[in-house]
Amino acid sequence: MKIEFDNFRPIYVQIVEQLKISIASGKYQSGEQLPVVRNLASDFKVNPNTVQRAFMELENEKLVYTDRTNGRYVTDDKKLIEKVKLELAKEKIDEFLTHMHNLGINNKEIIDYLKSK
Amino acid sequence: MLNKLLKYDVKSLAKSLVPFYGLVLLLGLLVRISGIVQEHFPVTSFIHGMMLIFFIILIVAILFYTFFISIRRFYRNVLKDEGYLTNTLPVKRSSIILSQTITSFVFSIISTIIMVLALLVAFYTKGSLSEIFELINKLFIAMEIEPWIGYSYTIMTMITGYMGYVLIFYLALILGHQRYSNKIVYSIVYGLVIYGVLQVLSLITVGLTILIDPNLIEVMNNEYATFKDMASLFISSGILSILIPIGCYFLSCKFINTKLNLE
Amino acid sequence: MELVKCNKLYKDYGFEKVLKDINITIPKGRIVGLLGSNGSGKTTLIKLINDLITPTKGEVLINGEKPGVNSKKIISYLPERTYLNRDMKVSEILEYFNDFYSDFDTNKAIKLLKKLNINTTDKLKTMSKGTKEKVQLVLVMSRKADLYILDEPIGGVDPAARDYILDTILTNFNKEASIIISTHLISDIERILDDVIFISNGEIVLYEEADKLRKKEKKSIDAIFREMFKC
């Protein structure tokens, strides 16, 4: 997995985002076990403690839970996953809209373009 | 842990010295063979002559070379880049120095044995050995020394003399190494200082010996004095020659803990 | 008990004050970056921890004890230099480490070396500098130490080697242990650091969690460092 992280934002925040995208897109299915900290840290080329912290964040948001054997699993709460998906999408769209407005393109032009696709 | 240090120190010196030993013994053999050959074919006497020259050079060189290799190993292993590994091993620093010292000693003995062996290979004829011992015994007796005392004292001072030099070099290198630049120059300087100190100690020893044995002054002025008369001086300088390597050893251990300064 | 503790630590070389009043504590289980430009005192601090030099004033304690035989048992140190005996073969150096360090995992080392196409029969004499450095890294990381100290592990290596080094560090250290990485090449390694220590002119300027620092300054550690020290 070739992910480029920025060094100017907290790494754990970026990992949380990355994992949320993976969960929302279905890469990690509901009830599926997530890779262990060590492997994820090696893939992302980051500190295992940072991955640990990201997992904790996801647990706080109830997207992920830890079972008796310390394995981490994606939540069964499909509604929550949908909610997160929508949140992520809205974030990205808002970002996109900001960029477009900076270019001087208004919403009507955007809608027309989308309709033509 | 000392055993493990010894294992690697011995291995390392062996790698450098065993080939040289082989060469010396081989040359001894060649001297003997060319000697026999030249008896039957006098025209080949120049070959025998050449072998002899090389052989003598190697025999003389063997102990110097052994000494040089010992000092070089110490310097590289403890004070240069390898020192980063050696000095961070979970062993006492004094063990490191002790291991190097013991190894130097062992190989000085081995080199001496090889030297004697090579000489025997080259020159031994029946009875020549007992002739030599008889001669030495006669010499000792003429000097009014019991042969066994003569042998023991000579061997002891040879050993303590060699080890003394080894440990003086170790100490001088350690002291010189604490500097930031010109480490070798400073080592030489420290070496000379140590030598100076030892000279002073020798004088003090003589002085103390005279205090204990006032007859010595008379004896030293008397041209008919025998070794027996000067026994006290021999004893005290014998003691000094034992104390020098021991003293340098303890000082080396002390300074390597406080003055180590790897680049 | 903290793994490393420096109390009012000073080191002078002659009249030059190389380290001044160092008071830091490094706990277990952290990857710590010791960041500073050349001559800032990084290597001196590392040498003090490794018992290669002695303090002028103050003390450094490893697990509550002064540096000595016990601390060396649990510290695995990778210096900037090549410290291996060039006359040895790989198999001999593996035996050496196994003899002196009870926590050395020979099989792990052999495996890691095989991945680098290094065989146990290879002679150190015939290896390039870069390969020798990798061998040293493998040896250091094949120990199950409590403290790993890596002095400029990625200085002067190509990007592929650098990735290999970082990967080896991440996948092979033991979680209860700490790693101190000393470097001036911050952007290459900042991602793997838990905490960062900025050292300049022999003084500790900053000791903070990496992500906290990023959140606060909204910059990369490298950028923060450059600004602070206007290289």
XYZ file of C-alpha atoms in Angstrom:
611
model
C 0.000 0.000 0.000
C 1.691 3.127 -1.180
C 0.266 5.927 0.908
C 1.861 9.324 1.010
C 1.528 10.974 4.376
C 2.212 14.620 5.006
C 4.776 15.373 7.615
C 3.046 18.569 8.606
C -0.124 17.041 10.019
C -0.233 14.574 12.885
C 0.444 11.179 11.353
C -2.140 9.389 13.476
C -4.850 11.709 12.172
C -3.904 10.789 8.611
C -3.924 7.093 9.421
C -7.404 7.459 10.928
C -8.560 9.090 7.675
C -6.942 6.392 5.605
C -8.561 3.604 7.608
C -11.942 5.326 7.523
C -11.702 5.446 3.721
C -10.817 1.773 3.637
C -13.781 0.898 5.837
C -16.221 3.163 4.006
C -15.192 1.873 0.606
C -15.622 -1.701 1.740
C -11.964 -2.608 1.553
C -12.364 -3.730 5.111
C -15.790 -5.275 5.417
C -18.104 -5.143 8.364
C -16.952 -7.667 10.953
C -13.627 -8.217 9.166
C -10.407 -8.230 11.141
C -8.059 -5.353 10.521
C -4.345 -5.983 9.954
C -2.304 -6.019 13.140
C -0.521 -2.884 14.296
C 2.918 -4.160 13.367
C 2.025 -4.977 9.761
C 0.132 -1.779 9.205
C 3.038 0.216 10.635
C 5.403 -1.563 8.314
C 3.178 -0.992 5.284
C 2.654 2.676 6.059
C 6.280 3.046 7.176
C 5.250 4.710 10.420
C 5.733 4.127 14.113
C 3.618 1.277 15.531
C 2.582 3.518 18.441
C 1.118 5.917 15.929
C -0.966 3.148 14.372
C -2.025 2.108 17.874
C -3.206 5.644 18.560
C -5.161 5.716 15.297
C -6.862 2.462 16.251
C -7.798 3.956 19.606
C -9.356 6.947 17.874
C -11.401 4.628 15.675
C -12.465 2.691 18.749
C -13.583 5.902 20.410
C -15.694 6.614 17.375
C -17.028 3.081 17.636
C -15.939 2.203 14.107
C -13.679 -0.497 15.341
C -13.778 -2.819 18.337
C -11.262 -5.058 20.078
C -12.236 -8.590 21.004
C -10.926 -10.886 23.715
C -7.923 -11.968 21.657
C -6.890 -8.346 21.041
C -7.759 -8.582 17.401
C -9.346 -5.491 15.908
C -12.538 -5.791 13.909
C -14.620 -3.436 11.850
C -17.945 -2.664 13.528
C -21.127 -4.562 12.549
C -23.002 -1.286 12.703
C -23.581 -0.793 8.976
C -25.538 2.419 9.591
C -22.486 3.920 11.274
C -20.295 2.959 8.336
C -22.756 4.616 5.958
C -22.704 7.704 8.135
C -18.903 7.838 8.051
C -18.952 7.287 4.283
C -21.291 10.216 3.840
C -19.191 12.391 6.163
C -16.036 11.604 4.208
C -17.796 12.240 0.919
C -19.146 15.582 2.176
C -15.645 16.572 3.327
C -14.165 15.769 -0.063
C -16.960 17.542 -1.902
C -16.598 20.617 0.272
C -12.863 20.580 -0.431
C -13.576 20.254 -4.150
C -16.098 23.090 -4.069
C -13.594 25.336 -2.323
C -11.045 24.634 -5.024
C -13.568 25.312 -7.783
C -14.721 28.556 -6.231
C -11.094 29.617 -5.979
C -10.858 29.050 -9.708
C -13.915 31.195 -10.175
C -16.243 28.376 -11.191
C -19.724 28.562 -9.658
C -22.049 25.753 -8.589
C -24.291 25.983 -11.655
C -21.356 25.357 -13.964
C -20.374 22.374 -11.862
C -23.900 20.879 -11.987
C -24.057 21.341 -15.758
C -20.785 19.594 -16.159
C -21.908 16.732 -13.955
C -25.141 16.389 -15.922
C -23.180 16.051 -19.149
C -21.214 13.098 -17.754
C 33.627 -13.480 29.492
C 37.393 -13.382 29.745
C 37.581 -16.745 28.021
C 35.594 -15.425 25.117
C 37.839 -12.398 24.796
C 40.848 -14.708 24.874
C 39.321 -16.864 22.168
C 39.067 -13.980 19.752
C 42.369 -12.314 20.684
C 44.210 -15.603 20.205
C 42.447 -16.268 16.892
C 43.360 -12.861 15.632
C 47.041 -13.035 16.554
C 47.253 -16.592 15.252
C 45.996 -15.462 11.854
C 48.908 -13.040 11.606
C 51.623 -15.139 13.219
C 51.062 -18.723 12.118
C 52.025 -18.013 8.501
C 55.206 -16.371 9.755
C 55.932 -19.370 11.959
C 55.470 -21.612 8.954
C 57.887 -19.488 6.980
C 60.544 -19.589 9.695
C 60.295 -23.351 10.103
C 60.337 -23.842 6.355
C 63.430 -21.713 6.024
C 65.052 -23.707 8.808
C 64.383 -26.822 6.814
C 65.766 -25.229 3.669
C 68.933 -24.222 5.520
C 69.426 -27.817 6.637
C 68.712 -29.238 3.188
C 70.843 -26.719 1.325
C 73.565 -27.382 3.871
C 73.503 -31.088 3.016
C 73.334 -30.352 -0.697
C 76.300 -28.038 -0.624
C 78.402 -30.733 1.026
C 77.988 -32.876 -2.071
C 77.837 -30.056 -4.619
C 80.080 -27.217 -3.389
C 79.011 -25.110 -6.324
C 75.620 -24.592 -4.596
C 77.179 -23.080 -1.504
C 75.898 -19.616 -2.381
C 72.308 -20.898 -2.138
C 73.042 -22.224 1.312
C 74.588 -18.885 2.153
C 71.477 -17.002 1.026
C 69.164 -19.321 2.941
C 71.314 -18.815 5.981
C 71.087 -15.049 5.715
C 67.310 -15.031 5.314
C 66.995 -17.505 8.125
C 69.065 -15.454 10.535
C 67.071 -12.347 9.618
C 63.797 -14.129 10.362
C 65.072 -15.613 13.596
C 66.124 -12.197 14.809
C 62.878 -10.690 13.570
C 60.499 -13.229 15.042
C 60.186 -11.699 18.474
C 60.130 -8.153 17.155
C 57.423 -9.129 14.725
C 55.440 -10.847 17.468
C 55.707 -7.739 19.609
C 54.664 -5.511 16.737
C 51.639 -7.653 15.908
C 50.562 -7.699 19.563
C 50.723 -3.942 19.890
C 49.015 -3.419 16.558
C 46.149 -5.734 17.537
C 45.682 -3.892 20.809
C 45.639 -0.516 19.096
C 43.206 -1.526 16.356
C 40.931 -3.581 18.545
C 40.653 -1.239 21.509
C 41.452 2.279 20.379
C 40.436 2.512 16.730
C 37.124 1.860 14.967
C 36.841 -1.698 16.297
C 36.938 -0.088 19.727
C 33.316 0.933 19.251
C 32.453 -2.744 19.400
C 35.070 -3.902 21.899
C 34.384 -1.163 24.434
C 30.618 -1.641 24.327
C 30.765 -5.384 24.944
C 29.212 -6.377 28.276
C 32.605 -7.077 29.827
C 34.819 -5.236 32.276
C 37.411 -3.034 30.601
C 40.076 -4.626 32.767
C 39.149 -7.976 31.223
C 39.776 -6.545 27.790
C 43.263 -5.434 28.762
C 43.969 -8.641 30.632
C 42.943 -10.725 27.635
C 45.236 -8.765 25.319
C 48.077 -9.052 27.844
C 47.693 -12.786 28.300
C 47.500 -13.300 24.539
C 50.655 -11.236 23.969
C 52.409 -13.302 26.602
C 51.274 -16.625 25.213
C 52.421 -15.774 21.720
C 55.773 -14.509 22.955
C 56.293 -17.963 24.450
C 55.093 -19.679 21.297
C 57.347 -17.495 19.155
C 60.310 -18.362 21.348
C 59.515 -22.059 21.033
C 59.205 -21.735 17.270
C 62.495 -19.901 17.173
C 64.244 -22.655 19.133
C 62.554 -25.316 17.023
C 63.640 -23.648 13.802
C 67.202 -23.367 15.050
C 67.144 -27.045 15.952
C 65.749 -27.947 12.545
C 68.474 -25.954 10.838
C 71.497 -26.717 12.963
C 70.938 -29.562 15.416
C 73.498 -32.261 15.508
C 73.683 -35.072 18.025
C 74.963 -33.811 21.301
C 74.969 -30.153 20.291
C 72.164 -29.390 22.705
C 73.872 -30.924 25.702
C 77.065 -29.128 24.657
C 75.258 -25.816 24.775
C 73.746 -26.494 28.183
C 77.111 -27.606 29.530
C 78.636 -24.385 28.320
C 75.959 -22.274 29.932
C 76.224 -24.199 33.186
C 80.001 -23.643 33.217
C 79.406 -19.953 32.648
C 77.063 -19.671 35.593
C 79.373 -21.612 37.843
C 82.271 -19.391 36.852
C 80.180 -16.421 37.937
C 79.415 -18.178 41.236
C 75.735 -18.548 40.403
C 73.801 -21.743 40.945
C 72.740 -22.830 37.438
C 69.092 -23.178 38.393
C 69.095 -19.674 39.831
C 70.862 -18.430 36.727
C 68.320 -20.026 34.381
C 65.282 -18.953 36.415
C 66.445 -15.383 36.857
C 67.325 -14.998 33.179
C 64.032 -16.447 32.017
C 62.101 -14.358 34.519
C 63.712 -11.111 33.479
C 63.247 -11.947 29.813
C 59.552 -12.489 30.360
C 59.019 -9.475 32.596
C 61.153 -7.379 30.254
C 59.072 -8.305 27.204
C 55.762 -7.941 29.026
C 56.997 -4.708 30.539
C 57.516 -3.262 27.085
C 54.154 -4.574 25.920
C 52.334 -2.949 28.803
C 54.314 0.272 28.561
C 53.206 0.521 24.948
C 49.594 -0.231 25.909
C 49.693 2.481 28.557
C 51.365 5.033 26.280
C 48.825 4.357 23.526
C 45.893 4.706 25.913
C 47.245 7.957 27.326
C 48.128 9.357 23.907
C 44.723 8.446 22.597
C 42.812 10.761 24.872
C 44.029 13.684 22.757
C 42.062 14.983 19.827
C 44.807 15.314 17.308
C 48.264 13.882 16.812
C 47.373 10.899 18.928
C 50.430 8.953 17.847
C 52.759 11.843 18.575
C 51.319 12.188 22.045
C 51.609 8.443 22.576
C 55.313 8.668 21.789
C 55.638 11.572 24.177
C 53.820 9.673 26.914
C 56.010 6.679 26.144
C 59.117 8.727 26.706
C 57.661 10.147 29.901
C 56.932 6.653 31.161
C 60.452 5.601 30.229
C 61.807 8.559 32.158
C 59.702 7.647 35.175
C 60.986 4.090 35.003
C 64.569 5.294 34.927
C 63.896 7.304 38.067
C 62.318 4.251 39.678
C 65.423 2.236 38.826
C 67.625 4.800 40.520
C 65.366 4.793 43.543
C 65.560 1.004 43.616
C 69.332 1.087 43.570
C 69.285 3.705 46.300
C 66.947 1.635 48.491
C 69.020 -1.468 47.897
C 72.148 0.359 49.030
C 70.328 1.475 52.159
C 69.413 -2.116 52.924
C 72.785 -3.545 51.921
C 75.493 -0.924 52.500
C 78.200 -3.290 51.347
C 77.007 -2.726 47.818
C 78.949 0.495 47.400
C 82.174 -1.283 48.167
C 81.172 -4.150 45.927
C 80.385 -1.924 42.968
C 83.803 -0.281 43.214
C 85.558 -3.590 43.572
C 86.604 -5.066 40.250
C 86.942 -8.507 41.738
C 83.378 -8.569 42.958
C 81.291 -11.589 42.081
C 77.624 -11.833 41.228
C 77.015 -13.327 44.632
C 78.173 -10.115 46.258
C 75.653 -8.159 44.216
C 72.809 -10.559 44.971
C 70.783 -7.878 46.733
C 70.882 -5.687 43.651
C 69.778 -8.537 41.440
C 66.927 -9.311 43.788
C 65.706 -5.742 43.979
C 65.941 -5.120 40.254
C 64.215 -8.453 39.711
C 61.374 -7.254 41.913
C 61.224 -3.961 40.037
C 61.062 -5.762 36.705
C 58.043 -7.688 37.975
C 56.365 -4.579 39.360
C 56.715 -2.573 36.160
C 54.379 -4.647 33.976
C 51.960 -5.064 36.875
C 51.930 -1.321 37.540
C 51.430 -0.517 33.866
C 48.587 -3.013 33.747
C 46.701 -1.396 36.587
C 47.314 2.082 35.250
C 46.114 0.951 31.814
C 42.896 -0.396 33.314
C 42.349 2.808 35.246
C 42.991 5.109 32.306
C 41.014 3.153 29.792
C 37.946 3.714 31.904
C 38.440 7.418 32.330
C 40.408 8.543 29.331
C 38.922 6.621 26.441
C 38.258 8.907 23.549
C 37.322 7.087 20.389
C 37.137 9.210 17.264
C 11.956 2.981 36.328
C 12.956 5.026 33.362
C 15.192 3.485 30.785
C 17.523 6.446 30.387
C 17.816 9.349 32.805
C 20.239 12.228 32.574
C 20.664 14.373 35.659
C 22.416 17.720 35.397
C 24.729 16.163 32.834
C 27.707 18.161 31.621
C 30.573 17.183 29.359
C 33.608 19.313 28.606
C 36.377 18.496 26.196
C 39.192 20.561 27.613
C 37.795 24.087 27.700
C 35.028 23.385 25.245
C 31.621 22.836 26.850
C 30.065 20.215 24.593
C 27.038 19.300 26.729
C 25.396 21.643 29.217
C 22.925 20.751 31.902
C 21.168 17.857 30.195
C 18.110 16.667 32.129
C 16.052 14.226 30.126
C 14.189 11.011 30.749
C 13.533 8.439 28.079
C 10.868 5.841 28.946
C 10.432 2.339 27.583
C 8.645 1.600 24.355
C 9.336 4.833 22.488
C 11.113 5.624 19.255
C 12.934 8.860 19.970
C 14.641 11.103 17.463
C 17.723 12.901 18.714
C 17.832 15.724 16.224
C 20.521 18.291 15.794
C 23.083 19.549 13.356
C 26.628 18.237 13.317
C 28.529 19.352 16.381
C 25.387 19.871 18.456
C 26.401 17.266 21.026
C 24.330 14.326 19.782
C 27.227 11.921 19.439
C 28.686 13.016 22.779
C 25.423 12.235 24.536
C 25.276 8.864 22.832
C 28.854 8.070 23.848
C 28.015 8.939 27.448
C 25.071 6.535 27.426
C 27.319 3.848 25.970
C 30.055 4.304 28.564
C 32.556 5.348 25.922
C 33.281 8.613 27.736
C 32.657 9.802 31.286
C 30.662 12.859 32.412
C 32.399 16.004 33.584
C 29.538 16.714 35.964
C 26.222 15.052 36.695
C 25.228 11.564 35.708
C 23.550 9.391 33.149
C 21.635 6.380 34.449
C 20.477 3.348 32.501
C 17.688 1.540 34.392
C 18.838 3.408 37.457
C 22.471 2.322 37.186
C 25.584 4.058 35.960
C 26.773 2.818 32.539
C 28.773 -0.370 32.889
C 28.659 -4.073 32.195
C 24.942 -4.324 33.039
C 23.868 -1.446 30.822
C 25.920 -2.808 27.931
C 24.063 -6.097 28.175
C 20.808 -4.378 27.307
C 21.980 -1.689 24.893
C 22.423 -2.447 21.202
C 24.503 0.293 19.620
C 25.037 1.118 15.975
C 27.740 3.771 15.661
C 28.443 5.810 12.566
C 31.644 3.881 11.983
C 32.348 0.430 10.653
C 33.363 -1.384 13.819
C 33.683 -4.901 12.490
C 37.001 -6.731 12.225
C 37.661 -6.807 8.488
C 39.528 -10.081 8.690
C 36.433 -11.945 9.788
C 33.884 -13.801 7.763
C 30.180 -13.227 8.326
C 29.879 -16.559 10.135
C 32.663 -15.536 12.521
C 31.080 -12.205 13.349
C 27.756 -13.954 13.999
C 29.551 -16.312 16.383
C 31.177 -13.300 18.040
C 27.873 -11.587 18.698
C 26.343 -14.832 19.879
C 29.220 -15.403 22.287
C 29.045 -12.005 23.931
C 25.352 -11.160 23.799
C 22.901 -13.590 25.330
C 20.004 -11.807 23.577
C 21.427 -12.271 20.068
C 19.228 -14.195 17.635
C 21.603 -15.829 15.149
C 18.892 -17.352 12.976
C 17.113 -14.047 12.619
C 20.358 -12.380 11.586
C 21.087 -15.071 9.004
C 17.598 -14.659 7.565
C 17.900 -10.901 7.303
C 21.332 -11.197 5.707
C 20.057 -13.743 3.181
C 17.449 -11.215 2.076
C 20.352 -8.905 1.308
C 22.104 -11.688 -0.631
C 24.808 -11.929 1.988
C 26.018 -15.428 2.814
C 27.630 -16.554 6.029
C 30.766 -17.481 4.112
C 31.259 -13.977 2.745
C 34.323 -12.085 3.933
C 33.870 -8.599 5.344
C 37.008 -7.530 3.492
C 35.298 -7.955 0.135
C 32.191 -5.946 0.959
C 31.454 -2.378 -0.040
C 31.013 0.225 2.681
C 27.257 0.257 2.145
C 27.000 -3.498 2.515
C 29.110 -3.477 5.667
C 26.774 -0.842 7.126
C 23.791 -3.046 6.383
C 25.504 -5.998 8.052
C 26.056 -3.891 11.149
C 22.433 -2.818 11.157
C 21.296 -6.428 10.904
C 23.558 -7.428 13.794
C 22.278 -4.601 15.974
C 18.620 -5.264 15.206
C 18.984 -9.025 15.716
C 19.476 -8.476 19.410
C 16.533 -8.409 21.750
C 17.806 -5.360 23.577
C 15.992 -2.903 25.843
C 17.583 0.096 24.180
C 18.698 0.465 20.606
C 20.884 3.430 19.791
C 21.365 4.204 16.119
C 23.793 6.979 15.290
C 23.102 8.414 11.829
C 21.807 5.123 10.439
C 20.717 6.593 7.137
C 23.447 9.103 6.452
C 24.899 8.773 2.988
C 22.850 5.834 1.725
C 20.739 5.611 -1.390
C 16.929 5.790 -1.047
C 16.465 2.060 -1.491
C 18.932 1.311 1.289
C 17.266 3.959 3.431
C 13.875 2.324 3.010
C 15.398 -1.014 3.863
C 16.940 0.431 7.004
C 13.720 2.078 8.170
C 11.789 -1.067 7.419
C 14.257 -3.205 9.347
C 14.002 -0.858 12.303
C 10.194 -0.912 12.279
C 9.709 -4.618 11.887
C 12.429 -5.848 14.160
C 12.482 -3.856 17.318
C 10.829 -5.278 20.379
C 7.847 -3.323 21.705
C 9.091 -3.100 25.261
C 12.278 -1.513 24.020
C 13.112 2.020 23.059
C 15.074 3.243 20.102
C 17.122 6.413 20.002
C 17.838 7.524 16.454
C 20.313 10.324 16.108
C 20.320 12.147 12.806
C 20.395 15.443 11.006
C 18.312 14.056 8.089
C 14.957 14.635 9.725
C 12.438 14.504 6.910
C 13.478 10.962 6.006
C 12.730 9.490 9.401
C 10.304 11.788 11.178
C 7.387 9.585 10.322
C 8.602 6.762 12.515
C 9.344 8.860 15.587
C 7.204 8.912 18.721
C 9.107 11.726 20.348
C 11.632 14.259 19.164
C 14.494 15.871 21.047
C 16.064 18.986 19.552
C 19.620 19.536 20.663
C 21.701 22.540 19.778
C 25.020 23.804 21.081
C 25.009 21.137 23.752
C 21.617 22.063 25.153
C 18.218 20.396 24.928
C 15.961 22.873 23.202
C 12.836 20.777 22.934
C 11.513 17.343 23.923
C 8.014 16.690 22.622
C 5.726 14.090 21.069
C 6.039 14.299 17.295
C 2.342 14.391 16.468
C 1.634 16.904 19.243
C 4.282 19.162 17.783
C 2.797 18.813 14.305
C -0.675 19.666 15.598
C 0.626 22.705 17.435
C 2.835 24.144 14.736
C 0.987 22.790 11.703
C 4.357 22.048 10.182
C 6.577 19.032 9.650
C 9.211 18.313 12.257
C 11.828 19.025 9.633
C 10.337 22.448 8.924
C 10.095 23.288 12.611
C 13.697 22.276 13.091
C 14.972 24.296 10.165
C 13.131 27.374 11.344
C 14.413 27.008 14.842
C 17.978 26.661 13.713
C 17.950 28.634 10.499
C 20.339 26.240 8.761
